[in-house]
């Protein structure tokens, strides 16, 4: 199945100071420094006709970032836009980070060092198990304890701008369809053959 | 000799006309086994038992095969919560009708053909999962697969041609319980098959489709085994049995009226909807629940969900057995109390399951809930045979259909809308179980009493004979059609409890 074109956007990263909570369970999204990273994500289609589409993603640390020294790694994830979360509680956005399910798809991650302030630019080929929906890209900055300290996303706070849509593969294959039909026909025919055979044997017995 | 169809139309495949009675098990006058030897495969009795419960179990496997894979399927087909819930409702709705039809099919073609036809003709519905590309297709296919749960009827019918009535309770309870286990087996089987296919290189959205071939093949294999190894009757022709006066040709309209005009029938329809019904609903939602709520891997959620259905192995027979023990001391009143206690306890554990916040408490609550609900199923069918002698088949069929109806209704109210989270749905389902089990207090047998009322002291109307014979009118009694009921009433004196006579001769 063809994948639609997706829009290009810039990625910036900013820092956010994490409130000091020891328990992982209480780490909240609202505590992360917003816009510490600047992100852009631009979709593009490769070649003509059927192909696997790519996202061109860039991220960089924003000039307004304050917790930059704490960054140990940058994790970039594909997140669901609100339209794709409607009536799907398994994709719900929760403030408690460990409960939040809105960003389940990992794109990539890098170890961070201060020389990387200018950011990275790379292409991500969409995995074959990404479902149909509308998405944006978010980058989390994590510290040495693997706790998120800051983030940035390719859309605004209301998640309304720069949303791109993905069309999933169907998972169907012609060979599967054919095999399915073959076994189904076999089942019905085998039943009829047995049934007719037994009736025939019965008639032969009777006429003896 | 070569009359190759028995007079019900059931084939005489495998039936030997050699009447020297060489059976592995002791038999009664109708060649039905009087003993239940679990680990034997001897023909015809025990072989039939094993063919029967395994094919019923296969149908449970395919009907609930989608449930543990929903976390993958919902992403592939872009399903909403409503779609997932509606598919669950659809999966149990089809068999409401097919179970009613299967009774007639067994009468016309015999249970062997009934079972084989259904199992092999529903194989294409299982294979057609590979074509599904959206919510509508998914719901339709689950609906069609669900028809095969009518093998419950062929299974029980087949058992009653092979095993004598004294042990039919245990035999049917074991066959039904082990069949229901399929709902548990599938929660283990499908995620494992899916994982293996993925490791072999398939993408997620293709792997689950290929996984459905496994239950499809099981259908074909079981269908062929039933056709080649099974036989309808242990020996002997139904017409000969009829001539002895033990089987009566009855009228469908009369039997139906007898069943629907008895208020106890409808109470059991409701009760079974909240023991078997909630079991079916839980089979559909529990794997997804553990996956989402406790962030488990798919096959871990599958293992936990499987233990719910697998508890049927001993829980359902245990429920029947508990009912028998209660009857030994307290008669029918004991059976009613046992049913109420077991089913209410199941409901309370279901409430606890919805409220459980940690994985361990959730698993404990789930297992206790499964024991309660499944034992209640066994205890229900320990009482149903006493509701009516004339209409036992139809009442059993209606009760069974009630189970599916209850399941569809519960899934529709609690698990198909965004109004309740799944944990809230489970809690409210538990409350509904407790509420819908209360009507068991209304079941009153004049000859044995009810939970709170003693038996009637009327010398005529307070007897079992009166209760069972009153199902026939004067004209029918003139034709001696009611003799079976008289014999049944005498045997049923065991339900008097401690006051039962120590020996019963017919």
XYZ file of C-alpha atoms in Angstrom:
714
model
C 0.000 0.000 0.000
C 1.255 3.432 -0.809
C 2.157 5.808 1.956
C 1.111 9.403 1.666
C 3.397 12.377 1.602
C 4.159 13.951 4.904
C 5.241 17.522 5.620
C 8.644 18.828 6.484
C 9.194 20.787 9.760
C 12.200 21.912 11.822
C 13.279 20.404 15.074
C 14.682 22.493 17.904
C 15.629 21.254 21.306
C 15.433 23.123 24.593
C 16.382 22.210 28.070
C 14.153 21.870 31.053
C 15.134 21.429 34.638
C 13.684 18.322 36.109
C 12.096 18.591 39.517
C 13.927 16.255 41.854
C 11.753 13.214 42.423
C 13.399 9.956 43.319
C 10.411 7.731 42.555
C 10.093 7.084 38.819
C 6.367 6.742 39.203
C 5.858 10.334 40.027
C 7.798 11.831 37.153
C 5.404 14.065 35.330
C 5.407 15.272 31.775
C 4.347 18.706 32.891
C 7.581 18.976 34.852
C 9.760 18.663 31.780
C 11.259 21.744 30.271
C 9.222 22.571 27.224
C 10.797 23.555 23.972
C 14.279 22.813 25.246
C 14.826 21.002 21.981
C 13.722 22.199 18.617
C 12.459 19.479 16.299
C 11.370 19.344 12.724
C 10.022 16.357 10.887
C 9.469 16.337 7.177
C 7.953 13.402 5.377
C 8.948 12.493 1.865
C 8.102 9.744 -0.536
C 10.920 7.748 -2.069
C 10.669 7.072 -5.781
C 7.552 6.727 -7.856
C 4.632 4.436 -7.034
C 4.856 1.949 -4.220
C 7.659 2.509 -1.773
C 8.487 2.944 1.841
C 8.290 6.552 2.888
C 10.774 8.438 4.964
C 10.795 11.191 7.508
C 13.557 13.761 7.427
C 14.128 14.728 11.033
C 16.383 17.324 12.539
C 16.830 18.262 16.144
C 18.970 20.815 17.862
C 19.334 22.309 21.274
C 17.519 25.584 21.637
C 19.335 28.657 22.725
C 16.893 29.022 25.608
C 17.718 25.593 27.037
C 18.814 25.702 30.658
C 19.472 22.112 31.632
C 21.795 21.319 28.794
C 24.660 20.070 31.001
C 22.402 17.264 32.296
C 21.768 15.808 28.882
C 23.216 12.374 28.435
C 21.135 11.105 25.547
C 18.522 12.290 23.097
C 15.629 9.950 22.273
C 13.445 10.694 19.310
C 9.975 9.174 19.194
C 6.963 9.086 16.936
C 3.858 10.274 18.779
C 0.125 10.151 18.076
C -1.682 13.383 17.334
C -4.990 13.897 19.205
C -7.099 12.792 16.221
C -5.540 9.333 16.396
C -6.153 9.032 20.129
C -9.930 9.413 19.995
C -11.741 6.237 21.177
C -8.429 4.476 21.616
C -7.595 4.403 25.342
C -4.443 2.372 24.632
C -2.909 5.507 23.086
C -3.930 7.887 25.851
C -1.791 10.835 26.923
C -1.103 10.767 30.671
C 0.852 13.262 32.694
C 2.662 10.544 34.641
C 5.490 9.599 32.329
C 5.459 5.861 33.021
C 1.733 5.723 32.197
C 1.859 7.857 29.094
C 1.164 5.838 25.976
C 1.070 8.539 23.369
C 4.653 8.061 22.115
C 5.184 4.331 21.755
C 7.274 4.233 18.578
C 11.025 4.723 19.007
C 12.749 6.385 16.102
C 16.332 6.567 17.285
C 18.546 7.760 20.090
C 21.991 9.288 20.480
C 24.415 9.739 23.303
C 24.757 13.423 23.791
C 27.827 15.503 24.304
C 28.026 19.292 24.322
C 29.625 19.360 20.897
C 26.312 18.208 19.497
C 24.517 21.407 20.420
C 23.970 22.226 16.786
C 21.914 19.087 16.544
C 21.531 16.211 14.116
C 19.761 15.704 10.856
C 18.790 12.239 9.670
C 16.326 10.204 7.673
C 14.006 7.718 9.299
C 12.335 5.033 7.225
C 8.915 4.226 8.623
C 8.690 0.786 10.179
C 6.185 -1.669 8.792
C 4.275 -1.948 12.026
C 3.369 1.739 12.292
C -0.425 1.964 12.275
C -2.519 4.328 10.170
C -2.903 7.676 11.880
C -1.701 11.224 12.329
C 1.586 11.857 14.048
C 4.214 14.301 15.188
C 7.780 13.820 16.351
C 9.029 14.445 19.856
C 12.592 14.394 21.167
C 13.260 13.714 24.836
C 16.531 14.604 26.533
C 17.402 12.130 29.259
C 19.955 12.347 32.054
C 22.370 9.750 33.416
C 19.549 7.991 35.326
C 17.633 7.632 32.049
C 15.034 10.069 33.341
C 13.562 12.568 30.927
C 14.557 16.127 31.710
C 13.460 18.053 28.688
C 11.687 17.635 25.412
C 10.779 19.337 22.201
C 8.301 18.437 19.518
C 7.678 19.200 15.893
C 4.244 20.608 16.594
C 2.791 23.263 18.895
C 1.547 22.685 22.444
C -1.986 21.927 21.264
C -0.607 19.468 18.724
C -2.440 21.085 15.856
C 0.298 22.296 13.514
C 2.655 20.276 11.323
C 0.850 17.005 11.862
C 1.520 14.414 9.192
C -0.438 11.300 8.418
C 0.757 7.760 7.845
C -1.040 5.006 5.992
C -0.135 1.575 7.306
C 0.561 -1.502 5.236
C -2.402 -3.844 5.175
C -0.453 -6.975 6.028
C -2.356 -8.840 3.380
C -0.539 -10.799 0.733
C -1.759 -12.488 -2.414
C -0.035 -15.730 -1.435
C -1.843 -15.698 1.900
C -5.176 -15.100 0.222
C -4.595 -17.982 -2.178
C -3.539 -20.351 0.611
C -6.603 -19.349 2.576
C -8.939 -20.111 -0.326
C -7.209 -23.433 -1.012
C -7.578 -24.707 2.547
C -11.181 -23.526 2.721
C -12.076 -25.324 -0.474
C -10.262 -28.427 0.752
C -12.299 -28.440 3.940
C -15.653 -28.176 2.180
C -14.757 -30.647 -0.549
C -13.352 -33.188 1.927
C -16.583 -33.043 3.901
C -18.714 -33.547 0.797
C -16.509 -36.404 -0.422
C -16.839 -38.233 2.915
C -20.572 -37.652 3.042
C -21.252 -38.762 -0.530
C -18.939 -41.733 -0.117
C -20.765 -42.968 2.955
C -24.139 -42.573 1.331
C -22.858 -44.515 -1.667
C -21.489 -47.325 0.518
C -24.833 -47.444 2.272
C -26.690 -47.819 -1.024
C -24.321 -50.576 -2.116
C -24.853 -52.370 1.198
C -28.578 -52.118 0.836
C -28.658 -53.471 -2.672
C -26.603 -56.540 -1.669
C -28.502 -56.558 6.943
C -27.279 -53.318 5.640
C -29.637 -50.612 6.684
C -27.165 -47.911 6.754
C -29.102 -45.154 8.362
C -30.465 -45.283 11.863
C -34.013 -44.056 12.037
C -33.024 -40.617 13.110
C -31.119 -40.352 9.858
C -27.878 -40.735 11.779
C -25.489 -42.946 9.913
C -24.597 -46.402 11.115
C -20.938 -45.797 10.320
C -18.838 -48.038 12.493
C -21.786 -49.707 14.173
C -21.354 -53.416 14.286
C -24.406 -55.584 13.836
C -22.660 -58.188 15.902
C -24.609 -58.027 19.140
C -22.382 -60.216 21.272
C -21.774 -57.059 23.290
C -18.028 -56.803 23.198
C -17.555 -53.403 24.706
C -14.627 -52.293 26.774
C -16.921 -50.741 29.347
C -19.980 -52.138 31.124
C -23.145 -50.954 29.400
C -26.833 -50.571 30.119
C -29.753 -51.890 28.100
C -29.254 -49.241 25.439
C -25.547 -50.035 25.149
C -24.656 -46.783 26.898
C -21.635 -46.985 29.156
C -22.302 -47.025 32.889
C -18.728 -46.233 33.782
C -16.524 -43.297 32.832
C -12.910 -44.275 32.154
C -11.098 -41.069 31.513
C -7.808 -42.273 30.050
C -9.234 -44.866 27.727
C -9.729 -44.332 24.008
C -11.709 -47.505 23.514
C -14.460 -47.405 20.971
C -17.138 -46.450 20.996
C -17.808 -44.723 24.295
C -14.561 -43.179 25.442
C -13.393 -42.521 21.909
C -16.574 -40.536 21.360
C -15.963 -38.619 24.571
C -12.500 -37.565 23.474
C -13.476 -36.736 19.875
C -16.379 -34.745 21.190
C -14.652 -32.587 23.770
C -11.616 -31.961 21.586
C -13.717 -30.763 18.644
C -15.750 -28.541 20.989
C -12.506 -27.212 22.423
C -11.171 -26.514 18.915
C -14.208 -24.333 18.295
C -13.499 -22.396 21.469
C -9.905 -21.953 20.308
C -10.961 -20.426 16.994
C -13.802 -18.315 18.399
C -11.499 -16.620 20.900
C -8.326 -16.746 18.794
C -8.553 -13.044 17.996
C -8.746 -11.948 21.640
C -5.065 -12.248 22.668
C -3.965 -10.753 19.342
C -6.188 -7.674 19.594
C -3.271 -5.380 20.542
C -1.774 -6.122 17.102
C -5.017 -6.380 15.147
C -6.344 -3.061 16.445
C -3.294 -1.278 15.039
C -3.407 -3.088 11.708
C -7.089 -2.459 11.110
C -7.196 0.955 12.808
C -9.915 -0.170 15.214
C -11.521 1.960 17.899
C -12.533 0.651 21.308
C -16.094 0.334 20.039
C -14.949 -1.794 17.111
C -13.032 -4.133 19.386
C -16.003 -4.401 21.740
C -18.489 -4.968 18.931
C -16.336 -7.727 17.494
C -16.388 -9.374 20.905
C -20.178 -9.152 21.027
C -20.390 -10.553 17.499
C -18.162 -13.506 18.374
C -20.660 -14.822 20.926
C -23.892 -13.773 19.221
C -23.836 -16.108 16.240
C -24.060 -19.211 18.359
C -27.256 -18.073 20.090
C -29.037 -19.152 16.927
C -26.712 -21.906 15.814
C -27.061 -23.688 19.172
C -30.823 -23.740 18.783
C -30.545 -25.081 15.215
C -27.940 -27.696 16.124
C -30.458 -29.583 18.274
C -32.614 -30.164 15.207
C -29.571 -31.050 13.109
C -28.546 -33.700 15.634
C -32.010 -35.192 15.431
C -31.941 -35.240 11.636
C -28.355 -36.177 10.835
C -27.027 -37.405 14.145
C -24.406 -35.803 16.364
C -21.435 -37.128 14.392
C -22.461 -35.403 11.179
C -23.709 -32.400 13.137
C -20.304 -31.943 14.708
C -18.286 -32.721 11.564
C -20.407 -30.521 9.325
C -20.154 -27.560 11.622
C -16.454 -27.922 12.296
C -15.481 -28.356 8.645
C -17.846 -25.759 7.247
C -16.611 -23.173 9.739
C -12.966 -23.756 8.760
C -13.326 -21.315 5.820
C -14.556 -18.618 8.219
C -11.362 -18.999 10.251
C -9.159 -18.841 7.157
C -10.963 -15.734 5.919
C -9.219 -13.663 8.626
C -6.452 -13.257 6.071
C -8.753 -11.101 3.937
C -9.869 -8.698 6.664
C -8.820 -5.084 6.167
C -11.069 -3.012 8.419
C -13.485 -2.979 11.319
C -16.489 -4.214 9.330
C -14.617 -7.229 8.007
C -13.209 -8.061 11.430
C -16.618 -7.958 13.109
C -18.201 -10.027 10.321
C -15.557 -12.735 10.411
C -15.679 -13.003 14.211
C -19.460 -13.328 13.957
C -19.191 -16.135 11.427
C -16.522 -18.004 13.368
C -18.727 -17.790 16.463
C -21.348 -20.049 14.868
C -19.161 -23.058 15.544
C -19.772 -22.806 19.311
C -22.920 -24.823 18.575
C -20.683 -27.880 18.868
C -21.649 -27.605 22.557
C -25.004 -29.093 21.621
C -23.622 -31.881 19.447
C -21.110 -32.662 22.194
C -23.730 -32.993 24.936
C -26.177 -34.827 22.649
C -23.466 -37.281 21.597
C -22.532 -37.916 25.240
C -26.132 -38.743 26.080
C -26.245 -41.419 23.377
C -23.072 -42.982 24.741
C -23.341 -42.687 28.537
C -26.094 -43.682 30.895
C -28.136 -41.054 32.684
C -26.737 -41.787 36.158
C -23.306 -40.537 35.146
C -24.339 -38.155 32.379
C -23.984 -35.203 34.746
C -20.321 -35.880 35.381
C -19.644 -36.827 31.751
C -21.360 -33.764 30.310
C -19.782 -31.507 32.911
C -16.326 -32.804 32.125
C -16.878 -32.626 28.363
C -18.260 -29.076 28.584
C -15.587 -27.956 31.023
C -12.732 -29.348 28.982
C -14.287 -27.882 25.856
C -14.468 -24.451 27.478
C -10.776 -24.800 28.269
C -10.207 -24.015 24.605
C -10.908 -20.403 25.516
C -7.862 -20.564 27.763
C -5.662 -22.603 25.454
C -6.097 -20.068 22.695
C -4.735 -17.238 24.861
C -1.477 -19.193 25.152
C -1.417 -20.686 21.693
C -2.051 -17.656 19.508
C 0.589 -15.287 20.955
C 3.184 -18.076 20.794
C 2.304 -18.938 17.187
C 2.363 -15.226 16.328
C 5.777 -14.802 17.930
C 7.211 -17.790 16.063
C 5.912 -16.479 12.746
C 7.366 -13.059 13.439
C 10.755 -14.528 14.277
C 10.616 -16.336 10.947
C 10.602 -12.950 9.285
C 7.003 -11.884 8.782
C 5.945 -8.343 9.649
C 3.552 -7.908 12.567
C 0.557 -7.124 10.396
C 1.034 -10.273 8.324
C 2.075 -12.579 11.144
C -1.241 -12.453 12.965
C -3.082 -13.380 9.783
C -0.841 -16.395 9.252
C -1.364 -17.363 12.895
C -5.058 -17.912 12.193
C -4.182 -20.788 9.899
C -3.430 -22.884 12.977
C -7.002 -22.970 14.338
C -8.196 -23.384 10.755
C -6.100 -26.518 10.328
C -7.316 -27.818 13.691
C -10.880 -27.554 12.396
C -10.049 -29.634 9.334
C -8.102 -32.238 11.315
C -10.831 -32.650 13.943
C -13.542 -32.803 11.286
C -11.764 -35.627 9.499
C -11.088 -37.492 12.758
C -14.743 -37.232 13.762
C -15.849 -38.550 10.376
C -13.401 -41.457 10.270
C -13.186 -42.504 13.907
C -16.563 -41.459 15.291
C -19.857 -43.265 15.334
C -23.318 -42.077 16.232
C -24.634 -44.943 18.264
C -22.903 -47.504 20.456
C -24.910 -50.207 18.844
C -28.472 -50.874 17.978
C -31.068 -49.050 16.077
C -33.125 -46.225 17.499
C -36.380 -47.755 16.252
C -35.833 -50.896 18.311
C -35.323 -48.768 21.363
C -38.508 -46.893 20.625
C -40.472 -50.148 20.421
C -39.453 -50.990 23.971
C -41.340 -47.928 25.019
C -38.413 -46.132 26.504
C -38.172 -43.368 23.951
C -41.317 -41.493 23.039
C -42.042 -39.607 19.859
C -43.065 -36.236 21.196
C -44.404 -33.096 19.531
C -42.101 -30.105 19.155
C -44.829 -27.593 19.942
C -45.722 -29.321 23.194
C -42.126 -29.595 24.328
C -41.521 -25.937 23.527
C -44.597 -24.838 25.437
C -43.600 -26.973 28.377
C -40.195 -25.306 28.410
C -41.177 -21.675 27.981
C -44.146 -21.760 30.344
C -41.973 -22.943 33.228
C -40.669 -19.828 34.990
C -37.608 -21.693 36.209
C -36.383 -21.993 32.611
C -36.096 -18.216 32.330
C -34.368 -17.815 35.675
C -31.742 -20.281 34.520
C -31.398 -18.485 31.189
C -30.565 -15.330 33.181
C -28.293 -17.123 35.654
C -26.271 -18.870 32.983
C -25.848 -15.545 31.212
C -23.990 -14.416 34.352
C -21.850 -17.473 34.862
C -21.038 -18.767 31.368
C -21.790 -15.401 29.828
C -19.266 -13.527 31.930
C -16.745 -16.292 31.330
C -17.040 -15.764 27.569
C -16.856 -11.977 27.959
C -13.761 -12.272 30.093
C -12.137 -14.608 27.519
C -12.525 -11.740 25.065
C -11.198 -8.858 27.172
C -8.758 -10.229 29.694
C -5.583 -10.535 27.598
C -5.913 -7.011 26.225
C -6.666 -5.802 29.774
C -3.468 -7.218 31.232
C -1.462 -6.020 28.233
C -2.699 -2.446 28.514
C -3.109 -1.983 32.266
C 0.053 -3.639 33.504
C 2.327 -2.995 30.508
C 3.058 -6.645 29.892
C 4.395 -8.307 26.772
C 1.837 -9.938 24.523
C 2.714 -13.527 25.396
C 2.917 -12.728 29.125
C -0.578 -11.277 28.992
C -1.569 -14.393 27.067
C -0.229 -16.730 29.760
C -2.172 -14.928 32.468
C -5.319 -14.803 30.375
C -4.934 -18.488 29.583
C -5.038 -19.470 33.232
C -8.526 -17.981 33.356
C -9.906 -20.357 30.744
C -7.757 -23.318 31.776
C -9.248 -23.336 35.261
C -12.247 -24.970 33.559
C -10.316 -28.220 33.632
C -11.315 -28.836 37.216
C -13.529 -25.867 38.148
C -16.584 -26.841 36.165
C -16.619 -30.510 37.189
C -15.887 -29.347 40.750
C -18.973 -27.151 40.692
C -21.095 -30.092 39.636
C -19.490 -32.231 42.306
C -20.056 -29.590 45.002
C -23.698 -29.489 43.971
C -23.906 -33.280 44.285
C -22.427 -33.157 47.790
C -24.845 -30.410 48.825
C -27.701 -32.512 47.467
C -26.549 -35.522 49.475
C -27.117 -33.661 52.756
C -29.678 -31.032 51.936
C -31.326 -32.202 48.745
C -32.345 -29.752 46.078
C -32.265 -26.887 48.587
C -28.582 -27.630 49.019
C -28.034 -27.455 45.265
C -29.745 -24.060 45.089
C -27.725 -22.665 47.979
C -24.518 -24.052 46.475
C -25.257 -22.370 43.164
C -26.086 -19.043 44.807
C -22.988 -19.062 47.013
C -20.592 -20.063 44.235
C -21.929 -17.637 41.641
C -22.150 -14.700 44.065
C -18.608 -15.361 45.238
C -17.508 -15.298 41.599
C -19.215 -11.925 41.194
C -17.489 -10.461 44.224
C -14.089 -11.629 42.971
C -14.871 -9.985 39.643
C -15.497 -6.701 41.454
C -12.132 -7.159 43.173
C -10.451 -7.840 39.817
C -11.581 -4.475 38.484
C -10.379 -2.724 41.603
C -6.987 -4.453 41.727
C -4.151 -2.020 41.128
C -1.173 -4.334 41.209
C -0.425 -7.233 38.930
C -0.317 -9.858 41.683
C -3.673 -8.917 43.230
C -5.198 -8.790 39.762
C -4.001 -12.306 38.974
C -5.234 -13.679 42.300
C -8.611 -11.997 41.888
C -8.890 -13.269 38.329
C -8.192 -16.870 39.296
C -10.721 -16.789 42.134
C -13.251 -15.189 39.793
C -12.671 -17.915 37.218
C -13.185 -20.648 39.814
C -16.442 -19.028 40.944
C -17.886 -18.455 37.480
C -16.918 -21.851 36.063
C -17.996 -23.851 39.113
C -21.294 -21.982 38.889
C -21.683 -23.269 35.311
C -21.208 -26.808 36.567
C -23.628 -26.224 39.440
C -26.228 -24.783 37.055
C -26.306 -27.877 34.897
C -26.535 -30.020 37.993
C -29.983 -28.506 38.594
C -31.256 -27.931 35.019
C -32.055 -31.641 34.405
C -34.576 -31.438 37.258
C -36.488 -28.454 35.910
C -38.336 -30.598 33.415
C -38.168 -34.165 32.246
C -40.178 -33.672 29.084
C -38.342 -30.652 27.758
C -34.816 -31.226 29.019
C -33.263 -30.775 25.577
C -34.925 -27.480 24.859
C -34.327 -26.081 28.337
C -30.668 -27.012 28.085
C -30.523 -25.344 24.677
C -32.263 -22.216 25.927
C -29.993 -22.038 28.962
C -26.949 -22.418 26.725
C -28.224 -19.695 24.407
C -28.835 -17.530 27.475
C -25.156 -17.840 28.288
C -24.192 -16.377 24.940
C -26.841 -13.701 25.153
C -25.591 -12.634 28.572
C -22.075 -12.468 27.181
C -23.096 -10.287 24.240
C -25.095 -7.980 26.478
C -22.326 -7.591 29.038
C -19.715 -6.846 26.401
C -22.032 -4.329 24.764
C -22.762 -2.427 27.971
C -19.384 -2.484 29.672
C -16.646 -3.112 27.142
C -17.696 -1.455 23.902
C -18.041 2.152 24.908
C -15.718 4.883 26.056
C -17.972 5.411 29.052
C -16.172 2.811 31.146
C -12.516 1.934 31.286
C -11.952 -1.798 31.160
C -11.274 -1.951 34.902
C -14.525 -0.096 35.613
C -16.292 -2.451 33.225
C -14.995 -5.467 35.159
C -16.131 -4.015 38.463
C -19.615 -3.254 37.199
C -19.815 -6.664 35.568
C -19.130 -8.155 39.003
C -21.915 -6.095 40.524
C -24.253 -7.243 37.776
C -23.312 -10.890 38.448
C -24.263 -10.530 42.116
C -27.539 -8.805 41.217
C -28.508 -11.282 38.512
C -27.784 -14.269 40.752
C -30.392 -13.167 43.303
C -33.305 -14.646 41.296
C -32.112 -18.138 42.230
C -33.923 -17.449 45.499
C -37.169 -17.498 43.548
C -36.729 -21.051 42.268
C -39.146 -23.228 44.156
C -39.842 -26.890 43.628
C -43.046 -27.925 45.432
C -41.544 -31.317 46.206
C -38.204 -30.081 47.483
C -38.632 -26.440 48.451
C -36.448 -23.476 47.653
C -33.650 -21.570 49.371
C -35.920 -20.065 51.996
C -39.113 -22.074 51.784
C -39.557 -25.712 52.814
C -41.205 -28.239 50.489
C -44.963 -28.246 50.181
C -46.734 -30.577 52.601
C -49.612 -31.202 50.205
C -49.797 -35.006 49.827
C -50.619 -34.819 46.123
C -49.130 -31.635 44.737
C -46.040 -31.843 46.884
C -44.645 -34.943 45.212
C -42.066 -35.305 42.477
C -44.456 -37.529 40.516
C -47.044 -34.787 40.449
C -44.493 -32.210 39.324
C -43.139 -34.246 36.420
C -46.329 -35.962 35.357
C -48.261 -32.680 35.286
C -46.249 -31.808 32.174
C -48.506 -34.227 30.292
C -52.238 -33.783 29.752
C -54.873 -36.513 30.261
C -54.905 -37.575 26.635
C -51.162 -38.123 26.647
C -51.338 -39.999 29.954
C -53.925 -42.303 28.386
C -51.347 -43.156 25.726
C -48.837 -43.856 28.488
C -46.482 -41.231 27.146
C -45.693 -40.119 30.671
C -44.034 -43.318 31.891
C -40.571 -41.897 31.448
C -41.478 -39.013 33.742
C -42.782 -41.403 36.395
C -39.533 -43.343 36.336
C -37.576 -40.108 36.482
C -39.589 -38.906 39.477
C -38.802 -42.080 41.367
C -35.094 -41.731 40.634
C -35.232 -38.077 41.597
C -35.992 -38.962 45.191
C -32.267 -38.526 45.752
C -32.971 -34.792 45.778
C -34.846 -35.169 49.063
C -31.539 -34.947 50.829
C -30.977 -36.921 54.036
C -34.564 -38.131 53.850
C -33.865 -39.936 50.586
C -34.507 -43.673 50.616
C -31.281 -45.605 50.685
C -32.061 -47.851 47.770
C -33.987 -46.970 44.695
C -35.332 -49.582 42.362
C -37.168 -48.875 39.184
